[in-house]
Tab-separated table of C-alpha atoms in Angstrom:
chain	number	residue	atom	x	y	z
A	1423	MET	CA	-34.872	-13.822	123.578
A	1424	SER	CA	-31.842	-12.127	125.085
A	1425	HIS	CA	-30.429	-13.245	128.413
A	1426	LYS	CA	-28.099	-11.620	130.841
A	1427	PRO	CA	-24.639	-13.186	130.560
A	1428	ALA	CA	-23.570	-15.807	133.074
A	1429	VAL	CA	-21.948	-14.443	136.219
A	1430	ASN	CA	-19.174	-16.942	135.546
A	1431	SER	CA	-18.569	-16.870	131.792
A	1432	THR	CA	-17.457	-20.520	131.729
A	1433	ASN	CA	-21.060	-21.533	132.496
A	1434	GLU	CA	-22.615	-19.674	129.557
A	1435	LYS	CA	-22.495	-22.563	127.077
A	1436	LEU	CA	-24.133	-24.883	129.607
A	1437	ALA	CA	-26.878	-22.322	130.190
A	1438	LEU	CA	-27.381	-22.011	126.430
A	1439	ALA	CA	-27.871	-25.782	126.199
A	1440	PHE	CA	-30.819	-25.509	128.590
A	1441	ASP	CA	-32.105	-22.442	126.729
A	1442	ASP	CA	-32.114	-24.604	123.617
A	1443	LEU	CA	-34.145	-27.283	125.405
A	1444	ALA	CA	-36.580	-24.649	126.656
A	1445	HIS	CA	-37.038	-23.241	123.143
A	1446	TYR	CA	-37.642	-26.767	121.824
A	1447	GLU	CA	-40.399	-27.373	124.389
A	1448	PHE	CA	-41.993	-23.938	123.903
A	1449	GLU	CA	-42.145	-24.529	120.147
A	1450	HIS	CA	-44.311	-27.603	120.690
A	1451	GLY	CA	-46.622	-25.775	123.113
A	1452	GLY	CA	-49.452	-27.393	125.032
A	1453	GLN	CA	-48.254	-29.676	127.802
A	1454	ASN	CA	-44.663	-28.999	126.786
A	1455	THR	CA	-44.851	-25.345	127.861
A	1456	PRO	CA	-44.394	-25.963	131.630
A	1457	VAL	CA	-41.423	-28.194	130.818
A	1458	GLY	CA	-39.906	-25.382	128.786
A	1459	ALA	CA	-40.420	-23.016	131.702
A	1460	SER	CA	-38.540	-25.435	133.961
A	1461	TYR	CA	-35.588	-25.530	131.559
A	1462	SER	CA	-35.542	-21.722	131.402
A	1463	LYS	CA	-35.444	-21.600	135.186
A	1464	ILE	CA	-32.496	-24.010	135.226
A	1465	ALA	CA	-30.663	-21.877	132.661
A	1466	ARG	CA	-31.132	-18.844	134.925
A	1467	ALA	CA	-29.814	-20.769	137.925
A	1468	ILE	CA	-26.726	-21.763	135.939
A	1469	ARG	CA	-26.130	-18.161	134.867
A	1470	ASP	CA	-26.430	-17.005	138.473
A	1471	ALA	CA	-23.793	-19.486	139.681
A	1472	THR	CA	-20.659	-17.700	140.815
A	1473	ASP	CA	-18.331	-20.694	140.458
A	1474	GLU	CA	-17.605	-22.728	137.350
A	1475	ILE	CA	-19.906	-25.746	137.100
A	1476	THR	CA	-17.888	-28.817	136.185
A	1477	SER	CA	-20.325	-31.654	136.956
A	1478	GLY	CA	-23.924	-32.402	137.849
A	1479	GLU	CA	-22.968	-33.079	141.440
A	1480	ASP	CA	-21.207	-29.729	141.551
A	1481	ALA	CA	-24.314	-27.992	140.187
A	1482	MET	CA	-26.623	-29.450	142.830
A	1483	GLN	CA	-25.325	-26.975	145.385
A	1484	TYR	CA	-27.371	-24.341	143.545
A	1485	ARG	CA	-31.069	-23.815	144.084
A	1486	ASP	CA	-33.488	-25.407	141.585
A	1487	ILE	CA	-30.935	-27.964	140.375
A	1488	GLY	CA	-31.876	-31.480	141.447
A	1489	PRO	CA	-30.692	-34.989	140.534
A	1490	LYS	CA	-32.532	-35.112	137.208
A	1491	THR	CA	-30.988	-31.827	136.078
A	1492	ALA	CA	-27.608	-32.960	137.408
A	1493	ALA	CA	-27.783	-36.024	135.155
A	1494	MET	CA	-28.518	-33.781	132.166
A	1495	ILE	CA	-25.558	-31.572	133.068
A	1496	ASP	CA	-23.293	-34.631	133.211
A	1497	GLU	CA	-24.656	-35.640	129.804
A	1498	TYR	CA	-23.697	-32.215	128.460
A	1499	PHE	CA	-20.137	-32.521	129.752
A	1500	ALA	CA	-19.825	-36.048	128.356
A	1501	ARG	CA	-21.347	-35.401	124.917
A	1502	GLY	CA	-21.265	-31.650	124.424
A	1503	GLU	CA	-25.051	-31.561	124.139
A	1504	ILE	CA	-28.247	-32.658	125.882
A	1505	ALA	CA	-30.543	-34.995	123.980
A	1506	LYS	CA	-33.989	-33.541	123.417
A	1507	PRO	CA	-36.689	-35.645	125.111
A	1508	PRO	CA	-39.840	-36.806	123.298
A	1509	THR	CA	-42.554	-34.171	123.353
A	1510	LYS	CA	-45.792	-34.834	125.183
A	1511	ASP	CA	-48.519	-36.076	122.845
A	1512	ALA	CA	-51.900	-35.066	124.210
A	1513	THR	CA	-53.615	-37.754	122.148
A	1514	SER	CA	-51.677	-40.456	123.956
A	1515	LEU	CA	-52.832	-39.480	127.420
A	1516	GLY	CA	-56.347	-40.829	127.145
A	1517	GLY	CA	-55.269	-44.459	127.117
A	1518	SER	CA	-57.145	-47.218	125.369
A	1519	PRO	CA	-60.889	-46.791	124.893
A	1520	ARG	CA	-63.133	-48.264	127.516
A	1521	GLY	CA	-65.965	-50.643	126.899
A	1522	GLY	CA	-64.091	-53.599	125.427
A	1523	LYS	CA	-65.454	-57.098	125.959
A	1524	VAL	CA	-64.464	-58.674	129.228
A	1525	GLY	CA	-66.674	-61.783	129.074
A	1526	HIS	CA	-66.992	-63.516	132.410
A	1527	GLN	CA	-63.460	-62.788	133.522
A	1528	ARG	CA	-63.258	-61.162	136.909
A	1529	ARG	CA	-61.081	-58.082	137.046
A	1530	ARG	CA	-58.248	-58.597	139.462
A	1531	SER	CA	-57.510	-55.839	141.907
A	1532	LYS	CA	-54.311	-53.968	141.265
A	1533	SER	CA	-51.337	-54.980	143.369
A	1534	ARG	CA	-49.014	-52.415	144.904
A	1535	SER	CA	-46.533	-53.204	142.137
A	1536	ASP	CA	-49.135	-52.513	139.435
A	1537	SER	CA	-50.086	-49.259	141.132
A	1538	ASP	CA	-46.452	-48.167	141.367
A	1539	ASP	CA	-45.882	-48.965	137.691
A	1540	ASP	CA	-48.921	-46.854	136.802
A	1541	GLU	CA	-47.563	-44.029	138.936
A	1542	SER	CA	-44.277	-44.242	137.032
A	1543	LYS	CA	-46.139	-43.682	133.758
A	1544	ARG	CA	-48.268	-40.859	135.152
A	1545	HIS	CA	-45.166	-39.221	136.607
A	1546	LYS	CA	-43.750	-38.593	133.135
A	1547	GLU	CA	-47.037	-37.032	132.033
A	1548	ARG	CA	-47.161	-34.710	135.042
A	1549	ILE	CA	-43.604	-33.357	134.911
A	1550	GLY	CA	-43.768	-29.576	134.764
A	1551	GLU	CA	-47.413	-29.275	135.826
A	1552	LYS	CA	-48.136	-26.063	137.687
A	1553	ALA	CA	-48.827	-26.044	141.422
A	1554	LYS	CA	-52.102	-24.503	142.612
A	1555	ASN	CA	-50.010	-22.248	144.825
A	1556	ALA	CA	-47.005	-20.971	142.875
A	1557	MET	CA	-44.938	-20.813	146.076
A	1558	ASN	CA	-44.982	-24.624	146.193
A	1559	GLN	CA	-43.774	-25.150	142.614
A	1560	GLY	CA	-40.079	-25.544	143.370
A	1561	MET	CA	-40.793	-28.033	146.135
A	1562	ALA	CA	-43.033	-30.124	143.888
A	1563	ASN	CA	-40.358	-30.076	141.187
A	1564	ALA	CA	-37.756	-31.267	143.706
A	1565	PHE	CA	-39.869	-34.319	144.527
A	1566	GLU	CA	-40.469	-34.996	140.832
A	1567	ASP	CA	-36.691	-34.915	140.332
A	1568	LEU	CA	-36.298	-37.445	143.136
A	1569	ALA	CA	-39.009	-39.607	141.605
A	1570	GLU	CA	-37.202	-39.588	138.261
A	1571	PHE	CA	-33.931	-40.465	139.991
A	1572	GLU	CA	-35.504	-43.448	141.765
A	1573	PHE	CA	-37.377	-44.694	138.693
A	1574	ASN	CA	-34.182	-44.522	136.645
A	1575	ARG	CA	-32.275	-46.680	139.113
A	1576	GLY	CA	-35.084	-49.225	139.317
A	1577	HIS	CA	-36.496	-48.283	142.734
A	1578	ILE	CA	-40.078	-48.156	141.503
A	1579	SER	CA	-41.808	-47.993	144.898
A	1580	ALA	CA	-39.571	-45.170	146.098
A	1581	GLY	CA	-40.087	-43.297	142.834
A	1582	ALA	CA	-43.846	-43.740	143.059
A	1583	SER	CA	-43.821	-42.417	146.627
A	1584	CYS	CA	-41.903	-39.290	145.623
A	1585	SER	CA	-44.185	-38.746	142.634
A	1586	LYS	CA	-47.288	-38.967	144.829
A	1587	VAL	CA	-45.802	-36.482	147.290
A	1588	ALA	CA	-45.105	-34.085	144.407
A	1589	ARG	CA	-48.718	-34.382	143.307
A	1590	SER	CA	-49.981	-33.672	146.834
A	1591	ILE	CA	-47.761	-30.599	147.058
A	1592	ARG	CA	-48.991	-29.299	143.698
A	1593	ASP	CA	-52.593	-29.773	144.827
A	1594	ALA	CA	-52.111	-27.800	148.056
A	1595	ASN	CA	-53.958	-24.486	148.026
A	1596	ALA	CA	-51.869	-22.810	150.726
A	1597	GLU	CA	-48.125	-22.218	150.736
A	1598	ILE	CA	-46.245	-25.015	152.516
A	1599	THR	CA	-43.890	-23.465	155.050
A	1600	SER	CA	-42.618	-26.514	156.939
A	1601	GLY	CA	-42.765	-30.279	157.054
A	1602	LEU	CA	-45.086	-30.125	160.052
A	1603	ASP	CA	-47.330	-27.712	158.185
A	1604	ALA	CA	-47.487	-30.175	155.285
A	1605	MET	CA	-48.295	-33.113	157.576
A	1606	GLU	CA	-51.169	-31.219	159.151
A	1607	HIS	CA	-52.726	-29.694	156.053
A	1608	VAL	CA	-51.695	-31.714	152.993
A	1609	ARG	CA	-53.144	-35.135	152.399
A	1610	GLY	CA	-50.629	-37.923	151.847
A	1611	ILE	CA	-47.659	-36.278	153.590
A	1612	GLY	CA	-46.094	-38.381	156.352
A	1613	LYS	CA	-43.141	-37.986	158.684
A	1614	LYS	CA	-40.522	-39.079	156.157
A	1615	SER	CA	-41.747	-36.674	153.506
A	1616	ALA	CA	-41.951	-33.913	156.125
A	1617	VAL	CA	-38.240	-34.325	156.864
A	1618	MET	CA	-37.473	-34.017	153.157
A	1619	ILE	CA	-39.694	-30.936	152.875
A	1620	ASP	CA	-37.801	-29.282	155.729
A	1621	GLU	CA	-34.547	-30.129	153.965
A	1622	TYR	CA	-35.806	-28.487	150.781
A	1623	LEU	CA	-36.980	-25.362	152.600
A	1624	LYS	CA	-33.606	-25.068	154.311
A	1625	THR	CA	-31.281	-25.819	151.393
A	1626	GLY	CA	-33.377	-25.416	148.236
A	1627	ARG	CA	-32.891	-29.053	147.261
A	1628	ILE	CA	-33.222	-32.629	148.489
A	1629	ALA	CA	-30.050	-34.680	148.290
A	1630	PRO	CA	-30.616	-37.906	146.327
A	1631	SER	CA	-28.634	-39.902	148.876
A	1632	ASP	CA	-31.396	-39.158	151.373
A	1633	THR	CA	-34.044	-40.723	149.166
A	1634	ALA	CA	-33.143	-44.285	150.071
A	1635	LYS	CA	-33.060	-43.286	153.724
A	1636	TYR	CA	-36.403	-41.504	153.828
A	1637	VAL	CA	-38.379	-43.192	151.076
A	1638	GLY	CA	-37.129	-46.740	150.885
A	1639	GLU	CA	-38.616	-49.586	148.880
A	1640	GLY	CA	-42.051	-50.456	150.186
A	1641	SER	CA	-42.090	-47.684	152.776
A	1642	GLY	CA	-44.774	-45.100	153.222
A	1643	THR	CA	-44.372	-41.416	152.590
């Protein structure tokens, strides 16, 4: 597939690296297809950048480039390539079969920590899922990026909160036009998430430094 050249020619090789990732995901199809579409979108954003991109932090000034993508960009500048992630295996999503013997043991209720760990696993399976309303896709992706950022630095509760917000946004039928709108019409959106939604709608991204402020360990969304 041909692409228009990068506005700033120094960014073309970086864009091609994301094109390569997109092609890799598209080749595997199935659940990998939305992931490939996300990489293609990032490649377009890089080509549209007017200034030379020299770091992930530098790239985050552009729409659709969040902390997860920024980390991949830094990887490219450090190694000259971006490692291809494992593809999604549909057969692995069903989990272990139910109906095993439990004897007389009483099932313990899941703690918050258990629930957050489960959310971390589900987050990886949901990356790239399509929003019911396409206008909310970028916003959902921004929260998934934040979730990945928090999980990677060991803030499991914060990551789980961001992942749940992303899921709520994807499940919304109507376009979300403000944080207040989300609080009133989308289940699971609280004041802190509303502030982050307004930030996204204003700037096209959510700064990772705000994550600890708005979605701290053990806090609600």
